[in-house]
Each structure stands twice: as C-alpha cells, then as structure tokens.
Short mmCIF file of C-alpha atoms and ligand atoms in Angstrom, two decimals:
data_model
loop_
_atom_site.label_atom_id
_atom_site.label_comp_id
_atom_site.label_asym_id
_atom_site.label_seq_id
_atom_site.Cartn_x
_atom_site.Cartn_y
_atom_site.Cartn_z
CA UNK A 1 122.59 78.27 84.85
CA UNK A 2 123.78 81.43 86.64
CA UNK A 3 124.18 81.51 90.43
CA UNK A 4 121.30 84.01 90.74
CA UNK A 5 119.01 81.81 88.64
CA UNK A 6 119.74 78.67 90.64
CA UNK A 7 119.36 80.56 93.92
CA UNK A 8 116.08 81.92 92.54
CA UNK A 9 114.86 78.36 91.97
CA UNK A 10 115.94 77.39 95.48
CA UNK A 11 114.02 80.32 96.98
CA UNK A 12 110.91 79.81 94.85
CA UNK A 13 110.83 76.14 95.90
CA UNK A 14 110.30 77.01 99.58
CA UNK A 15 106.91 75.79 100.77
CA UNK A 16 104.40 78.17 102.27
CA UNK A 17 104.12 77.33 106.00
CA UNK A 18 100.31 77.50 105.94
CA UNK A 19 99.58 75.96 102.53
CA UNK A 20 101.24 72.54 102.43
CA UNK A 21 102.89 71.64 99.11
CA UNK A 22 102.33 75.11 97.66
CA UNK A 23 105.64 76.93 97.17
CA UNK A 24 106.21 80.65 97.52
CA UNK A 25 107.09 80.58 93.81
CA UNK A 26 103.65 79.11 93.08
CA UNK A 27 102.09 81.95 95.09
CA UNK A 28 103.99 84.54 93.08
CA UNK A 29 105.34 86.40 96.12
CA UNK A 30 109.04 86.30 95.10
CA UNK A 31 109.63 89.56 93.24
CA UNK A 32 113.36 89.26 92.56
CA UNK A 33 116.59 87.56 93.57
CA UNK A 34 119.80 89.48 92.89
CA UNK A 35 123.38 88.86 93.98
CA UNK A 36 125.95 91.56 94.69
CA UNK A 37 129.27 90.16 95.89
CA UNK A 38 128.60 87.91 98.88
CA UNK A 39 125.05 89.21 99.48
CA UNK A 40 121.82 87.97 97.94
CA UNK A 41 118.92 90.41 98.01
CA UNK A 42 115.47 88.83 97.86
CA UNK A 43 112.38 91.00 97.45
CA UNK A 44 109.15 89.43 98.70
CA UNK A 45 105.58 90.75 98.48
CA UNK A 46 103.42 89.80 101.48
CA UNK A 47 100.03 88.29 100.64
CA UNK A 48 98.08 90.00 103.45
CA UNK A 49 99.57 92.84 105.56
CA UNK A 50 99.05 90.90 108.79
CA UNK A 51 99.81 87.40 107.51
CA UNK A 52 101.70 85.62 110.31
CA UNK A 53 103.36 83.31 107.73
CA UNK A 54 105.35 86.26 106.37
CA UNK A 55 107.94 86.18 109.19
CA UNK A 56 108.38 82.43 108.80
CA UNK A 57 108.82 82.79 105.03
CA UNK A 58 111.42 85.51 105.59
CA UNK A 59 113.41 83.19 107.84
CA UNK A 60 113.09 80.26 105.46
CA UNK A 61 114.34 82.43 102.59
CA UNK A 62 117.27 83.68 104.69
CA UNK A 63 118.16 80.06 105.55
CA UNK A 64 118.05 79.07 101.87
CA UNK A 65 120.35 81.95 100.96
CA UNK A 66 122.80 80.96 103.71
CA UNK A 67 122.73 77.33 102.54
CA UNK A 68 123.95 78.65 99.18
CA UNK A 69 126.87 80.28 100.99
CA UNK A 70 125.61 83.85 100.69
CA UNK A 71 124.61 86.55 103.14
CA UNK A 72 120.81 87.13 103.05
CA UNK A 73 119.19 90.54 102.64
CA UNK A 74 115.45 89.78 102.59
CA UNK A 75 113.11 92.73 102.11
CA UNK A 76 109.35 93.10 101.97
CA UNK A 77 107.87 95.32 99.29
CA UNK A 78 104.16 96.10 99.47
CA UNK A 79 103.88 97.96 96.18
CA UNK A 80 102.57 96.82 93.75
CA UNK A 81 100.13 95.01 96.03
CA UNK A 82 100.07 91.22 95.73
CA UNK A 83 97.17 89.76 93.79
CA UNK A 84 95.89 86.18 93.62
CA UNK A 85 96.24 86.65 89.83
CA UNK A 86 99.97 86.15 90.45
CA UNK A 87 99.43 82.54 91.59
CA UNK A 88 100.81 80.25 88.88
CA UNK A 89 98.89 77.55 87.04
CA UNK A 90 100.88 74.95 88.98
CA UNK A 91 99.90 76.80 92.16
CA UNK A 92 96.22 76.44 91.23
CA UNK A 93 96.69 72.70 90.67
CA UNK A 94 98.49 72.28 93.97
CA UNK A 95 95.81 74.19 95.88
CA UNK A 96 93.16 71.98 94.29
CA UNK A 97 95.14 68.85 95.19
CA UNK A 98 95.29 70.10 98.80
CA UNK A 99 91.46 70.39 98.84
CA UNK A 100 91.45 74.18 98.54
CA UNK A 101 89.36 75.74 95.75
CA UNK A 102 91.66 78.10 93.79
CA UNK A 103 90.78 81.78 93.33
CA UNK A 104 88.88 83.16 90.33
CA UNK A 105 90.38 86.21 88.54
CA UNK A 106 90.53 89.23 90.86
CA UNK A 107 88.18 92.10 90.07
CA UNK A 108 88.26 95.65 91.28
CA UNK A 109 87.71 95.02 95.01
CA UNK A 110 84.25 95.37 96.43
CA UNK A 111 82.32 96.38 93.33
CA UNK A 112 79.85 93.67 94.22
CA UNK A 113 78.65 92.13 97.46
CA UNK A 114 77.66 88.93 95.69
CA UNK A 115 79.79 85.96 96.65
CA UNK A 116 81.13 84.08 93.62
CA UNK A 117 79.98 80.53 92.77
CA UNK A 118 82.73 78.12 93.83
CA UNK A 119 83.19 74.56 92.56
CA UNK A 120 83.82 71.86 95.19
CA UNK A 121 87.51 70.79 95.02
CA UNK A 122 86.49 67.17 95.77
CA UNK A 123 83.50 66.46 93.53
CA UNK A 124 83.48 69.55 91.25
CA UNK A 125 79.82 70.27 92.02
CA UNK A 126 78.94 73.96 91.87
CA UNK A 127 76.15 73.44 94.41
CA UNK A 128 78.18 74.88 97.28
CA UNK A 129 77.44 77.49 99.90
CA UNK A 130 79.43 80.02 101.89
CA UNK A 131 79.85 79.29 105.61
CA UNK A 132 82.21 82.13 106.50
CA UNK A 133 84.13 84.85 104.64
CA UNK A 134 87.23 83.76 106.55
CA UNK A 135 88.88 80.41 107.14
CA UNK A 136 91.92 79.21 109.08
CA UNK A 137 93.80 82.12 107.50
CA UNK A 138 92.70 85.52 106.15
CA UNK A 139 93.34 84.42 102.55
CA UNK A 140 90.63 81.74 102.62
CA UNK A 141 86.85 81.52 103.04
CA UNK A 142 84.97 78.47 104.31
CA UNK A 143 82.40 76.72 102.10
CA UNK A 144 80.43 73.51 102.24
CA UNK A 145 79.43 71.34 99.28
CA UNK A 146 75.73 70.49 99.05
CA UNK A 147 76.46 67.55 96.73
CA UNK A 148 79.09 65.64 98.72
CA UNK A 149 78.47 67.42 102.07
CA UNK A 150 82.19 68.08 102.58
CA UNK A 151 83.34 71.40 103.97
CA UNK A 152 86.25 72.98 102.11
CA UNK A 153 88.30 76.15 101.92
CA UNK A 154 88.26 78.63 99.08
CA UNK A 155 91.26 80.84 98.28
CA UNK A 156 89.62 84.25 97.88
CA UNK A 157 90.43 86.48 94.93
CA UNK A 158 92.52 89.42 96.12
CA UNK B 1 106.01 117.08 107.85
CA UNK B 2 104.11 117.48 111.12
CA UNK B 3 100.61 117.23 109.62
CA UNK B 4 101.60 114.09 107.68
CA UNK B 5 102.97 112.57 110.87
CA UNK B 6 99.80 113.29 112.86
CA UNK B 7 97.54 112.16 110.05
CA UNK B 8 99.36 108.84 109.55
CA UNK B 9 99.49 108.23 113.28
CA UNK B 10 95.70 108.68 113.56
CA UNK B 11 95.12 106.09 110.87
CA UNK B 12 97.52 103.68 112.55
CA UNK B 13 95.74 104.19 115.89
CA UNK B 14 92.36 103.55 114.27
CA UNK B 15 93.57 100.19 112.95
CA UNK B 16 95.44 99.11 116.09
CA UNK B 17 92.71 99.96 118.59
CA UNK B 18 90.00 98.21 116.58
CA UNK B 19 92.29 95.17 116.25
CA UNK B 20 92.81 95.14 120.03
CA UNK B 21 89.04 95.21 120.63
CA UNK B 22 88.55 92.35 118.16
CA UNK B 23 91.28 90.29 119.81
CA UNK B 24 89.36 90.49 123.10
CA UNK B 25 86.55 88.51 121.44
CA UNK B 26 88.68 85.46 120.62
CA UNK B 27 87.00 82.33 122.04
CA UNK B 28 83.88 84.42 122.79
CA UNK B 29 82.35 84.58 119.29
CA UNK B 30 78.99 82.79 118.82
CA UNK B 31 80.51 80.13 116.54
CA UNK B 32 83.99 78.90 115.70
CA UNK B 33 83.90 80.23 112.12
CA UNK B 34 83.20 83.67 113.53
CA UNK B 35 86.00 83.34 116.04
CA UNK B 36 88.37 82.80 113.13
CA UNK B 37 86.81 85.60 111.10
CA UNK B 38 87.18 88.18 113.87
CA UNK B 39 90.77 87.17 114.57
CA UNK B 40 91.59 87.38 110.86
CA UNK B 41 90.09 90.87 110.72
CA UNK B 42 92.28 91.80 113.68
CA UNK B 43 95.38 90.42 111.96
CA UNK B 44 94.72 92.45 108.83
CA UNK B 45 94.24 95.58 110.94
CA UNK B 46 97.45 94.92 112.86
CA UNK B 47 99.24 94.53 109.54
CA UNK B 48 97.87 97.89 108.40
CA UNK B 49 98.80 99.52 111.73
CA UNK B 50 102.36 98.16 111.44
CA UNK B 51 102.79 99.60 107.96
CA UNK B 52 101.41 102.98 109.08
CA UNK B 53 103.49 103.13 112.28
CA UNK B 54 106.63 102.15 110.39
CA UNK B 55 106.00 105.13 108.12
CA UNK B 56 105.34 107.38 111.13
CA UNK B 57 108.71 106.31 112.58
CA UNK B 58 110.38 107.29 109.33
CA UNK B 59 108.68 110.71 109.22
CA UNK B 60 109.37 111.45 112.88
CA UNK B 61 112.98 110.31 112.48
CA UNK B 62 113.40 112.76 109.60
CA UNK B 63 112.18 115.55 111.89
CA UNK B 64 114.22 114.88 115.03
CA UNK B 65 116.84 112.35 113.97
CA UNK B 66 115.75 109.80 116.61
CA UNK B 67 115.43 106.12 115.73
CA UNK B 68 112.06 104.53 116.56
CA UNK B 69 110.17 101.54 115.24
CA UNK B 70 106.51 100.54 114.92
CA UNK B 71 106.50 99.13 118.47
CA UNK B 72 107.22 102.52 119.96
CA UNK B 73 103.85 103.84 118.84
CA UNK B 74 101.88 100.81 120.06
CA UNK B 75 103.63 100.19 123.36
CA UNK B 76 105.37 103.34 124.54
CA UNK B 77 102.73 106.05 124.34
CA UNK B 78 100.36 107.27 127.03
CA UNK B 79 96.66 106.86 126.40
CA UNK B 80 96.03 110.56 125.73
CA UNK B 81 98.56 110.34 122.89
CA UNK B 82 96.35 107.90 120.96
CA UNK B 83 94.23 109.69 118.36
CA UNK B 84 91.88 106.97 117.14
CA UNK B 85 88.22 107.84 116.54
CA UNK B 86 86.05 106.91 119.55
CA UNK B 87 84.01 104.44 117.46
CA UNK B 88 86.77 101.82 117.33
CA UNK B 89 87.44 101.84 121.08
CA UNK B 90 83.82 101.14 122.05
CA UNK B 91 83.61 98.05 124.27
CA UNK B 92 82.51 94.80 122.70
CA UNK B 93 79.18 94.24 124.46
CA UNK B 94 77.07 91.65 122.62
CA UNK B 95 77.72 90.25 119.15
CA UNK B 96 75.38 92.82 117.58
CA UNK B 97 77.52 95.63 118.99
CA UNK B 98 80.70 93.99 117.66
CA UNK B 99 79.17 93.67 114.18
CA UNK B 100 77.61 97.14 114.09
CA UNK B 101 80.85 98.80 115.23
CA UNK B 102 82.72 96.82 112.57
CA UNK B 103 80.22 97.59 109.83
CA UNK B 104 80.12 101.34 110.54
CA UNK B 105 83.93 101.29 110.49
CA UNK B 106 84.33 99.11 107.38
CA UNK B 107 81.82 101.20 105.42
CA UNK B 108 84.21 104.09 106.11
CA UNK B 109 87.54 102.24 105.76
CA UNK B 110 86.82 100.65 102.38
CA UNK B 111 86.08 103.86 100.42
CA UNK B 112 88.79 105.61 102.47
CA UNK B 113 91.50 103.22 101.26
CA UNK B 114 90.07 103.16 97.78
CA UNK B 115 90.48 106.91 97.37
CA UNK B 116 93.84 106.95 99.20
CA UNK B 117 95.31 104.82 96.42
CA UNK B 118 95.43 108.12 94.54
CA UNK B 119 97.30 109.97 97.29
CA UNK B 120 100.30 111.98 96.09
CA UNK B 121 102.18 110.44 99.02
CA UNK B 122 103.69 107.26 97.56
CA UNK B 123 103.92 105.34 100.82
CA UNK B 124 100.32 106.05 101.83
CA UNK B 125 99.17 105.17 98.31
CA UNK B 126 101.02 101.83 98.53
CA UNK B 127 99.56 101.03 101.96
CA UNK B 128 96.13 101.95 100.58
CA UNK B 129 96.46 99.67 97.54
CA UNK B 130 97.20 96.79 99.89
CA UNK B 131 94.59 97.66 102.51
CA UNK B 132 91.68 98.30 100.15
CA UNK B 133 91.66 94.67 99.01
CA UNK B 134 91.59 93.35 102.57
CA UNK B 135 89.02 95.86 103.69
CA UNK B 136 86.66 94.90 100.84
CA UNK B 137 86.36 91.48 102.53
CA UNK B 138 85.90 93.03 105.95
CA UNK B 139 82.99 95.07 104.64
CA UNK B 140 81.41 92.07 102.92
CA UNK B 141 81.64 90.16 106.17
CA UNK B 142 80.25 92.81 108.54
CA UNK B 143 77.60 93.86 106.04
CA UNK B 144 76.24 90.34 105.56
CA UNK B 145 76.16 89.78 109.33
CA UNK B 146 74.30 93.02 109.93
CA UNK B 147 71.63 92.03 107.38
CA UNK B 148 71.42 88.58 108.95
CA UNK B 149 70.98 90.00 112.46
CA UNK B 150 68.63 92.84 111.52
CA UNK B 151 66.45 90.75 109.27
CA UNK B 152 66.67 87.72 111.59
CA UNK B 153 64.71 86.91 114.72
CA UNK B 154 62.89 89.45 116.90
CA UNK B 155 65.71 89.19 119.41
CA UNK B 156 68.54 89.66 116.91
CA UNK B 157 66.64 92.56 115.33
CA UNK B 158 66.14 94.23 118.69
CA UNK B 159 69.81 93.85 119.61
CA UNK B 160 71.02 95.05 116.19
CA UNK B 161 68.83 98.16 116.38
CA UNK B 162 70.02 98.88 119.92
CA UNK B 163 73.63 98.58 118.74
CA UNK B 164 73.04 100.94 115.80
CA UNK B 165 71.42 103.46 118.17
CA UNK B 166 74.33 103.10 120.59
CA UNK B 167 77.19 103.36 118.04
CA UNK B 168 75.70 106.02 115.77
CA UNK B 169 76.89 108.93 117.92
CA UNK B 170 80.52 107.98 117.23
CA UNK B 171 80.26 108.09 113.44
CA UNK B 172 80.39 111.88 112.98
CA UNK B 173 83.99 111.99 114.16
CA UNK B 174 85.12 109.81 111.24
CA UNK B 175 84.44 112.68 108.86
CA UNK B 176 85.59 115.61 110.96
CA UNK B 177 88.21 117.83 109.49
CA UNK B 178 90.80 120.04 111.16
CA UNK B 179 93.91 122.00 110.15
CA UNK B 180 95.98 118.79 110.01
CA UNK B 181 93.64 117.23 107.50
CA UNK B 182 93.08 120.43 105.51
CA UNK B 183 96.82 120.85 104.98
CA UNK B 184 96.99 117.37 103.47
CA UNK B 185 93.82 117.73 101.41
CA UNK B 186 95.22 120.83 99.72
CA UNK B 187 98.36 118.82 98.81
CA UNK B 188 96.20 115.91 97.54
CA UNK B 189 97.86 113.66 100.10
CA UNK B 190 94.42 113.13 101.68
CA UNK B 191 90.93 113.75 100.33
CA UNK B 192 87.78 115.67 101.17
CA UNK B 193 85.99 113.85 104.03
CA UNK B 194 82.60 115.19 102.87
CA UNK B 195 82.77 113.08 99.75
CA UNK B 196 83.75 110.09 101.84
CA UNK B 197 80.77 110.71 104.09
CA UNK B 198 78.40 110.58 101.10
CA UNK B 199 79.80 107.22 100.01
CA UNK B 200 79.60 105.94 103.58
CA UNK B 201 76.03 107.14 104.00
CA UNK B 202 75.01 105.45 100.77
CA UNK B 203 76.40 102.07 101.91
CA UNK B 204 75.03 102.42 105.43
CA UNK B 205 71.54 103.55 104.36
CA UNK B 206 71.24 100.73 101.81
CA UNK B 207 72.41 98.10 104.28
CA UNK B 208 70.19 99.30 107.12
CA UNK B 209 67.18 99.18 104.80
CA UNK B 210 68.06 95.66 103.72
CA UNK B 211 68.49 94.72 107.37
CA UNK B 212 65.05 96.26 108.20
CA UNK B 213 66.78 98.59 110.66
CA UNK B 214 66.13 102.27 111.24
CA UNK B 215 68.79 104.91 110.73
CA UNK B 216 68.90 107.05 113.89
CA UNK B 217 68.23 110.74 113.47
CA UNK B 218 68.68 113.67 115.78
CA UNK B 219 71.68 112.14 117.56
CA UNK B 220 74.23 114.40 119.21
CA UNK B 221 77.61 113.30 117.88
CA UNK B 222 80.47 112.58 120.29
CA UNK B 223 84.09 113.37 119.53
CA UNK B 224 87.40 113.78 121.30
CA UNK B 225 89.46 110.85 120.04
CA UNK B 226 91.67 113.10 117.96
CA UNK B 227 92.49 115.27 120.95
CA UNK B 228 93.24 112.21 123.06
CA UNK B 229 90.04 112.38 125.12
CA UNK B 230 89.02 108.74 125.38
CA UNK B 231 86.34 106.79 127.21
CA UNK B 232 86.96 105.23 130.60
CA UNK B 233 87.23 101.70 129.24
CA UNK B 234 90.04 102.85 126.95
CA UNK B 235 92.51 102.89 129.84
CA UNK B 236 91.89 99.18 130.45
CA UNK B 237 92.36 98.45 126.75
CA UNK B 238 95.69 100.29 126.69
CA UNK B 239 96.71 98.65 129.96
CA UNK B 240 96.23 95.21 128.47
CA UNK B 241 97.87 96.17 125.17
CA UNK B 242 100.99 97.53 126.88
CA UNK B 243 101.36 95.39 129.99
CA UNK B 244 104.04 93.09 128.60
CA UNK B 245 106.08 95.86 126.97
CA UNK B 246 105.96 97.91 130.18
CA UNK B 247 106.82 95.00 132.48
CA UNK B 248 109.67 93.78 130.26
CA UNK B 249 110.93 96.69 128.13
CA UNK B 250 112.62 95.51 124.95
CA UNK B 251 111.53 91.87 125.44
CA UNK B 252 111.69 89.66 122.35
CA UNK B 253 110.44 86.15 121.61
ZN1 ZN C 1 81.54 68.21 96.73
#
C-alpha cells in the first residue's frame, strides 16, 4: 500500500464529532489526499456551510496527518456541493445502527413541499410523522414513530 | 470589480443580519424543537455569510492589495456600511413576525440561489450550489409554519395577518435594481430581479391562500438598506454583534 493510500485510510477513519461511529469517509466528505514531499494536502467538502463540526474535523484531520509524520495542509472545497448521495452504504448502516434514519436519494432541491415518508430506525414502521424540519444539527429532522412511539432523527436528503 | 464587490457584500450582509436576528430568539422560541430549528437556520446563514465575505475580502484585496478576512466585514464596519435589505433587520416581535419575516425572505432566497448557480462568476455559482440546498429546507420550514399559524386558531391567524401587514412594506427592496446590479446582470453574473419577483410572488400568493391570509395591497414600500439607512433598532443589533470584537480587537478562542 502506498503512503498516500494508507494516510487516506487513516483520514477517512476519523469519526464525525456529531454522528458517533460514522466516519468522515462514510459521509463522503474526503475529496482527496495527496502527498508532496513532507506535506499532505487533504481536500474536504463541508456538509453544511455553517456546520460547527467542520472546524473540529479539520483539526482531527490535521492531527492524523501529523501522527503520520507529515505536515498537514487541510483545505475546504465547496464545489461541487456535498450531497447526501455521497454517503456510503456502510455509512447508511452505521446511521441506522445509531438510531438515525438514513437519507433517501437527493432530488433537485425544493421541487416539492411534501415531506418524504420515513421508516422508523427502531421498528421499521412507516407510520411516522414529522415533528420538526431540524434536529440537534442542521443535517437532521426530528420525527416520531406512531407504531413504537419513539422519537428519532432523520438525516435529510441534501 | 467594484460592482461585484458591492453586490457580494450586500448578499453577505443579508445573510449575516438575518442570522443575528435569529440568534436573539435562542431560548425564546415557543418549543424546544423550534429553538433548534431557528438556531440551525442561523448557522446556515452564518456559513453563507462567511463564504460571501471571504470572497469579498479576495475581491477587495485584488483592488487595493490589503489583506482582510471575513471577520473584518462582520466586526469592523460601521452600521451605515451594512447594505442588507431592511426586511432582515426587522425586530423579532412575536413568533408570527419571526416566521413571516423568514418566509418572505426564504421565498426570495431559494429561487435567488437556484438561479445564481448559473452565474458566470465561478465563486458565486459555487456558493449558490451549496446554499440552494440549505435554503430549500429553510423555505419548507417557514412555509409550513406560516400555513399552520394562518390556518390555525383565531389568535394565531390574527397575529400572522398582522405580521404579514407589518413586514410587507420591506419586500419591494428585495427586487430593486441599481447600477451595481445592472452591471452584473449584463455580464450574466447576476440575473434580472423582475423574474425573481414573479417566482417569489407565485410562492407567496400560493402560501398565503393556503394559510387563509390576505395579501396586502396598496402598501408604500420602504427602502434604504442598500444606501446604509437602517432602522433605529439596527444600531442595537450591530452593537451586540460587534461588542466583543470592539472590546478585544483580534481576540481568539
Ligand atoms: Zn418505531
């Protein structure tokens, strides 16, 4: 395995500070990891423009690069814009395991004002209802399940 | 370069000032879910303002060679230098006023960012592609609340209608055009505000009908935000926004 590839794995394995057990690789926000001499350049795509986790992730990535004995150069690129379609299959499974309903495929934003049907991550019932378009973070909405009565978060398609 | 600078700055000011108003509502929303929703809206808007101000710093640096960052535009300008539309600086008042202000703004911001994805300016197009997705959720949120309030109880209906009547006079300014904007429209960096107004009106009219609310007519529109003429309460907003930066210049966490 090349140095860049193993550093890439190290970086992609960093957990998101606000989504326990979901890595930034699972979220699909690591665009590239390249090494030139003693410097490793990591390009990251933020999920939401104002996401407070972004700064933390930047620092965690810089620490990982330093632990590999390289000088970090961590940059944010906003184009192309991040989409929940970039979340990996493993990411979906990990979200579900954490009690968060994973996102459906992202459409053209805002073509409809109808909120999508969401299956409960605990009991799989589709008899759920929207409580709020936002949750503990901008990327999630809050739902409640009519079948098992549990509230849960839904990772919105973006 | 100057028109692009002014234009981008105005958009950054729109996002920042609305975010600051929303942040004032934290712990005052009618329910905890709404507290989180309003603060998440504010975070998205701050993110958009940061991207826009960072670009402004780049443009202005190219003109005069000085090095500035996003913070300069938020913390180091006088209030008359802010060019946000008056709508976003309107005080919070009751929850109906917060929602109506947000809805009238989001119904503008969503189609605005959607069309700006096609800007010939690559940076603005990239910021737009990011912002349009976030703003689609903002509009869903404020729209569903407005319907819920308007088509709710007698009291919520009365308050929602009063808020629409109060905020309506600040909506004309969103679609005003001047030489700054015209210069950019002719370069396809920005787009014709008349078309945007039609889209906005379509969303607003449909939502008001669904919410059983009346669209005000015969209202004299207020403007002045673009020339830095703000309302009295704006000075308190700026005071609170800038107090830390002014008391401790260059402070970091
Ligand atoms: Zn359930």
